[in-house]
Amino acid sequence: DQQVKQNSPSLSVQEGRISILNCDYTNSMFDYFLWYKKYPAEGPTFLISISSIKDKNEDGRFTVFLNKSAKHLSLHIVPSQPGDSAVYFCAASANDYKLSFGAGTTVTVRA
Amino acid sequence: DADVTQTPRNRITKTGKRIMLECSQTKGHDRMYWYRQDPGLGLRLIYYSFDVKDINKGEISDGYSVSRQAQAKFSLSLESAIPNQTALYFCATSAASLEGGVLQETQYFGPGTRLLVL
C-alpha cells in the first residue's frame, strides 16, 4: 500500500512557464518531505525538502508547499527550463531513517 | 569523483545464478540503503544498515541478502536470481539533522545498476 502518491505520471510544460508537481500522502506521522530529481541513467539527486513545522520552503526557482491538513505537498518550478526535464520523486519520512517514495512524475519542458 | 559508486552499472544474468551488486561511498555516512525501482512503483527499500553491525530488512527483502563489509561498503546479493528481480537497483547513504524537533534525513544515491534476469 503506497503511502506516498504522485497521481500524475507525466507533465508537459512550455519553457518559461510554471511547472506544478503534486504529491499526496496517507501517513499522518510523516513529518519530513523531500523532492528528488532523476535523469536517465543517473541516480536520484536531492532537490529540496520541507519539514512539518513549515508550510513553504524556497530555493531559487524551486518552491515546495506543504498542506498538512490536506496531506498534500507540491513543487513549483518557475520558470521551467529545458534542463528541468526529468523524473521527479516525492518522498516522506516519519521521524525515522526510512523514506517512502512516490511513483514519480516525468516532466517534459518544451522549447 | 562520485560520492556514491555502484558496480556493475549493467548486468545480464540467467535465472538461478547468484550475483552481487556492490556499493561504495566516500561521504563518511554511517547509514546505507539498497532500493529497487520498477516502472510505476517508485523506489522500494530492500535493506538498510545503520552501521557495520546493524542490518535491517526493508519492505521487499525476500530473495535478497546484504553484507556491510565496512562503513564505506554495502553489497547486495541475489542468491538465486529470478526474472521478476529485473529492475534498476540503487544504493544510497544518508545524513540526518534535527531541526525544530523534526528528524531531517537526506539520502544521496548512487548512479544505479540495471539488472536483467533472463
Short mmCIF file of C-alpha atoms in Angstrom, two decimals:
data_model
loop_
_atom_site.label_atom_id
_atom_site.label_comp_id
_atom_site.label_asym_id
_atom_site.label_seq_id
_atom_site.Cartn_x
_atom_site.Cartn_y
_atom_site.Cartn_z
CA ASP A 1 0.00 0.00 0.00
CA GLN A 2 1.72 3.15 -1.20
CA GLN A 3 1.72 5.84 1.44
CA VAL A 4 3.04 8.48 -0.93
CA LYS A 5 1.19 9.03 -4.19
CA GLN A 6 2.01 11.05 -7.25
CA ASN A 7 -1.14 10.77 -9.30
CA SER A 8 0.18 12.46 -12.43
CA PRO A 9 2.67 10.20 -14.20
CA SER A 10 3.64 12.94 -16.62
CA LEU A 11 3.59 16.70 -17.10
CA SER A 12 4.40 18.75 -20.20
CA VAL A 13 5.10 22.46 -19.85
CA GLN A 14 6.41 25.20 -22.08
CA GLU A 15 9.79 26.70 -21.35
CA GLY A 16 9.48 29.77 -19.16
CA ARG A 17 6.15 28.73 -17.66
CA ILE A 18 5.48 27.28 -14.23
CA SER A 19 5.62 23.55 -13.54
CA ILE A 20 3.49 22.30 -10.64
CA LEU A 21 4.02 18.78 -9.37
CA ASN A 22 1.68 17.31 -6.79
CA CYS A 23 2.10 14.67 -4.10
CA ASP A 24 -0.37 13.23 -1.61
CA TYR A 25 0.36 11.10 1.44
CA THR A 26 -1.72 8.96 3.75
CA ASN A 27 0.51 8.54 6.81
CA SER A 28 -0.20 11.33 9.29
CA MET A 29 3.09 10.52 11.06
CA PHE A 30 5.15 11.82 8.12
CA ASP A 31 6.93 14.97 9.20
CA TYR A 32 9.70 15.47 6.67
CA PHE A 33 9.24 15.65 2.91
CA LEU A 34 11.70 15.71 0.06
CA TRP A 35 11.74 16.07 -3.69
CA TYR A 36 14.29 14.24 -5.82
CA LYS A 37 15.09 14.71 -9.48
CA LYS A 38 16.27 11.89 -11.71
CA TYR A 39 17.80 11.96 -15.17
CA PRO A 40 18.03 8.79 -17.29
CA ALA A 41 21.00 6.57 -16.40
CA GLU A 42 21.63 8.51 -13.19
CA GLY A 43 20.58 8.13 -9.59
CA PRO A 44 18.04 10.44 -7.96
CA THR A 45 19.51 13.70 -6.71
CA PHE A 46 18.16 15.67 -3.79
CA LEU A 47 16.36 18.83 -4.85
CA ILE A 48 14.52 20.43 -1.94
CA SER A 49 12.86 19.48 1.33
CA ILE A 50 10.40 20.76 3.90
CA SER A 51 9.66 19.80 7.48
CA SER A 52 6.22 19.71 9.01
CA ILE A 53 6.88 22.82 11.05
CA LYS A 54 6.85 24.88 7.87
CA ASP A 55 4.37 25.33 5.05
CA LYS A 56 6.74 26.70 2.43
CA ASN A 57 10.39 26.36 1.50
CA GLU A 58 12.06 28.13 -1.36
CA ASP A 59 15.37 27.56 -3.11
CA GLY A 60 15.94 29.58 -6.23
CA ARG A 61 13.46 28.52 -8.90
CA PHE A 62 12.09 25.71 -6.72
CA THR A 63 9.43 26.13 -4.03
CA VAL A 64 7.77 23.38 -2.05
CA PHE A 65 4.43 23.94 -0.35
CA LEU A 66 3.06 21.71 2.41
CA ASN A 67 -0.62 21.49 3.39
CA LYS A 68 -0.70 19.20 6.41
CA SER A 69 -4.47 19.23 6.84
CA ALA A 70 -4.91 18.01 3.26
CA LYS A 71 -1.85 15.71 3.46
CA HIS A 72 -0.64 17.30 0.25
CA LEU A 73 2.53 18.88 -0.98
CA SER A 74 3.50 20.45 -4.23
CA LEU A 75 6.66 21.50 -6.02
CA HIS A 76 6.66 24.65 -8.12
CA ILE A 77 9.37 25.30 -10.69
CA VAL A 78 9.45 28.84 -12.02
CA PRO A 79 10.48 29.46 -14.72
CA SER A 80 10.77 25.99 -16.22
CA GLN A 81 13.91 25.33 -18.25
CA PRO A 82 14.82 22.53 -20.68
CA GLY A 83 17.26 21.10 -18.12
CA ASP A 84 14.34 20.55 -15.77
CA SER A 85 13.09 17.71 -17.99
CA ALA A 86 13.46 14.69 -15.70
CA VAL A 87 11.54 12.36 -13.40
CA TYR A 88 10.63 13.91 -10.06
CA PHE A 89 10.05 11.78 -6.98
CA CYS A 90 8.29 12.88 -3.83
CA ALA A 91 9.44 11.19 -0.60
CA ALA A 92 8.48 11.32 3.06
CA SER A 93 9.73 10.11 6.42
CA ALA A 94 8.14 9.71 9.84
CA ASN A 95 10.83 10.73 12.33
CA ASP A 96 12.98 7.76 11.36
CA TYR A 97 15.62 7.00 8.79
CA LYS A 98 13.44 5.42 6.13
CA LEU A 99 11.96 7.22 3.17
CA SER A 100 8.73 6.30 1.40
CA PHE A 101 8.72 7.29 -2.27
CA GLY A 102 6.03 8.13 -4.75
CA ALA A 103 6.00 6.56 -8.21
CA GLY A 104 7.40 9.68 -9.87
CA THR A 105 6.24 12.31 -12.36
CA THR A 106 8.01 12.73 -15.69
CA VAL A 107 8.36 16.39 -16.60
CA THR A 108 8.96 17.45 -20.17
CA VAL A 109 9.82 21.10 -20.82
CA ARG A 110 9.01 22.12 -24.40
CA ALA A 111 11.03 24.79 -26.16
CA ASP B 1 34.78 11.60 -8.29
CA ALA B 2 31.30 10.45 -7.37
CA ASP B 3 30.49 10.20 -3.66
CA VAL B 4 28.44 7.01 -4.09
CA THR B 5 29.54 4.47 -6.68
CA GLN B 6 27.92 1.25 -7.80
CA THR B 7 29.32 -1.69 -9.74
CA PRO B 8 28.43 -3.05 -12.15
CA ARG B 9 26.34 -0.42 -13.92
CA ASN B 10 24.65 -3.02 -16.09
CA ARG B 11 24.30 -6.77 -15.66
CA ILE B 12 22.57 -9.54 -17.55
CA THR B 13 22.26 -12.87 -15.79
CA LYS B 14 20.28 -16.09 -16.01
CA THR B 15 17.63 -17.49 -13.70
CA GLY B 16 19.17 -19.32 -10.77
CA LYS B 17 22.52 -17.54 -10.85
CA ARG B 18 23.97 -15.82 -7.82
CA ILE B 19 25.04 -12.24 -8.35
CA MET B 20 26.39 -9.44 -6.21
CA LEU B 21 25.93 -5.72 -6.62
CA GLU B 22 28.45 -3.52 -4.87
CA CYS B 23 28.23 -0.04 -3.43
CA SER B 24 30.96 2.22 -2.07
CA GLN B 25 30.72 5.70 -0.60
CA THR B 26 33.20 8.40 0.31
CA LYS B 27 30.74 10.62 2.15
CA GLY B 28 31.61 9.16 5.55
CA HIS B 29 27.98 8.37 6.34
CA ASP B 30 27.07 5.53 8.67
CA ARG B 31 23.70 4.74 7.14
CA MET B 32 23.41 2.95 3.82
CA TYR B 33 20.44 1.61 1.86
CA TRP B 34 19.53 -0.58 -1.11
CA TYR B 35 16.45 0.21 -3.21
CA ARG B 36 14.93 -1.17 -6.36
CA GLN B 37 12.98 0.87 -8.88
CA ASP B 38 10.26 -0.63 -11.03
CA PRO B 39 8.13 1.27 -13.54
CA GLY B 40 5.10 2.84 -11.84
CA LEU B 41 6.23 1.87 -8.34
CA GLY B 42 8.88 4.37 -7.43
CA LEU B 43 11.74 3.25 -5.19
CA ARG B 44 11.19 0.45 -2.70
CA LEU B 45 13.52 -0.31 0.19
CA ILE B 46 15.22 -3.72 0.19
CA TYR B 47 17.68 -3.49 3.10
CA TYR B 48 19.28 -0.81 5.20
CA SER B 49 22.22 -0.60 7.57
CA PHE B 50 22.87 1.94 10.29
CA ASP B 51 26.42 0.77 10.89
CA VAL B 52 28.65 -2.22 10.21
CA LYS B 53 26.95 -4.34 12.87
CA ASP B 54 23.38 -3.25 12.19
CA ILE B 55 21.47 -4.70 9.21
CA ASN B 56 17.71 -4.39 8.77
CA LYS B 57 15.16 -5.69 6.30
CA GLY B 58 13.17 -3.26 4.24
CA GLU B 59 9.76 -3.74 2.68
CA ILE B 60 10.86 -6.18 -0.04
CA SER B 61 13.83 -8.17 1.32
CA ASP B 62 12.73 -11.66 0.21
CA GLY B 63 15.21 -13.14 -2.27
CA TYR B 64 17.96 -10.70 -1.31
CA SER B 65 20.76 -10.59 1.21
CA VAL B 66 23.30 -7.91 2.11
CA SER B 67 26.74 -7.55 3.59
CA ARG B 68 28.21 -4.46 5.23
CA GLN B 69 31.91 -5.07 4.83
CA ALA B 70 32.97 -1.67 6.14
CA GLN B 71 31.48 1.72 6.83
CA ALA B 72 32.04 2.61 3.19
CA LYS B 73 30.87 -0.64 1.54
CA PHE B 74 27.45 -2.25 1.34
CA SER B 75 26.79 -5.17 -1.04
CA LEU B 76 23.51 -6.63 -2.23
CA SER B 77 23.28 -10.28 -3.27
CA LEU B 78 20.66 -12.18 -5.19
CA GLU B 79 21.23 -15.76 -4.09
CA SER B 80 19.24 -17.30 -6.94
CA ALA B 81 18.11 -14.69 -9.42
CA ILE B 82 14.62 -14.82 -10.90
CA PRO B 83 13.12 -12.78 -13.77
CA ASN B 84 10.93 -10.61 -11.53
CA GLN B 85 14.11 -9.26 -9.95
CA THR B 86 14.77 -7.47 -13.20
CA ALA B 87 14.88 -3.84 -12.12
CA LEU B 88 17.01 -0.78 -11.53
CA TYR B 89 18.90 -1.01 -8.22
CA PHE B 90 20.10 2.00 -6.26
CA CYS B 91 22.38 2.30 -3.29
CA ALA B 92 22.10 5.35 -1.03
CA THR B 93 23.76 6.87 2.01
CA SER B 94 22.27 9.40 4.35
CA ALA B 95 22.92 12.25 6.68
CA ALA B 96 20.47 13.48 9.27
CA SER B 97 19.93 16.58 11.34
CA LEU B 98 17.42 17.52 14.00
CA GLU B 99 15.71 20.84 13.49
CA GLY B 100 12.73 22.04 15.46
CA GLY B 101 12.25 18.53 16.81
CA VAL B 102 11.95 17.08 13.30
CA LEU B 103 14.46 14.49 12.13
CA GLN B 104 15.58 15.60 8.69
CA GLU B 105 17.10 12.71 6.80
CA THR B 106 18.50 13.35 3.32
CA GLN B 107 19.61 10.40 1.22
CA TYR B 108 22.24 10.53 -1.51
CA PHE B 109 22.03 8.00 -4.30
CA GLY B 110 24.49 6.17 -6.49
CA PRO B 111 24.05 6.03 -10.28
CA GLY B 112 22.22 2.70 -10.23
CA THR B 113 22.68 -0.82 -11.58
CA ARG B 114 20.42 -2.01 -14.35
CA LEU B 115 19.84 -5.75 -13.87
CA LEU B 116 18.20 -8.07 -16.36
CA VAL B 117 17.42 -11.64 -15.31
CA LEU B 118 16.65 -13.94 -18.22
#
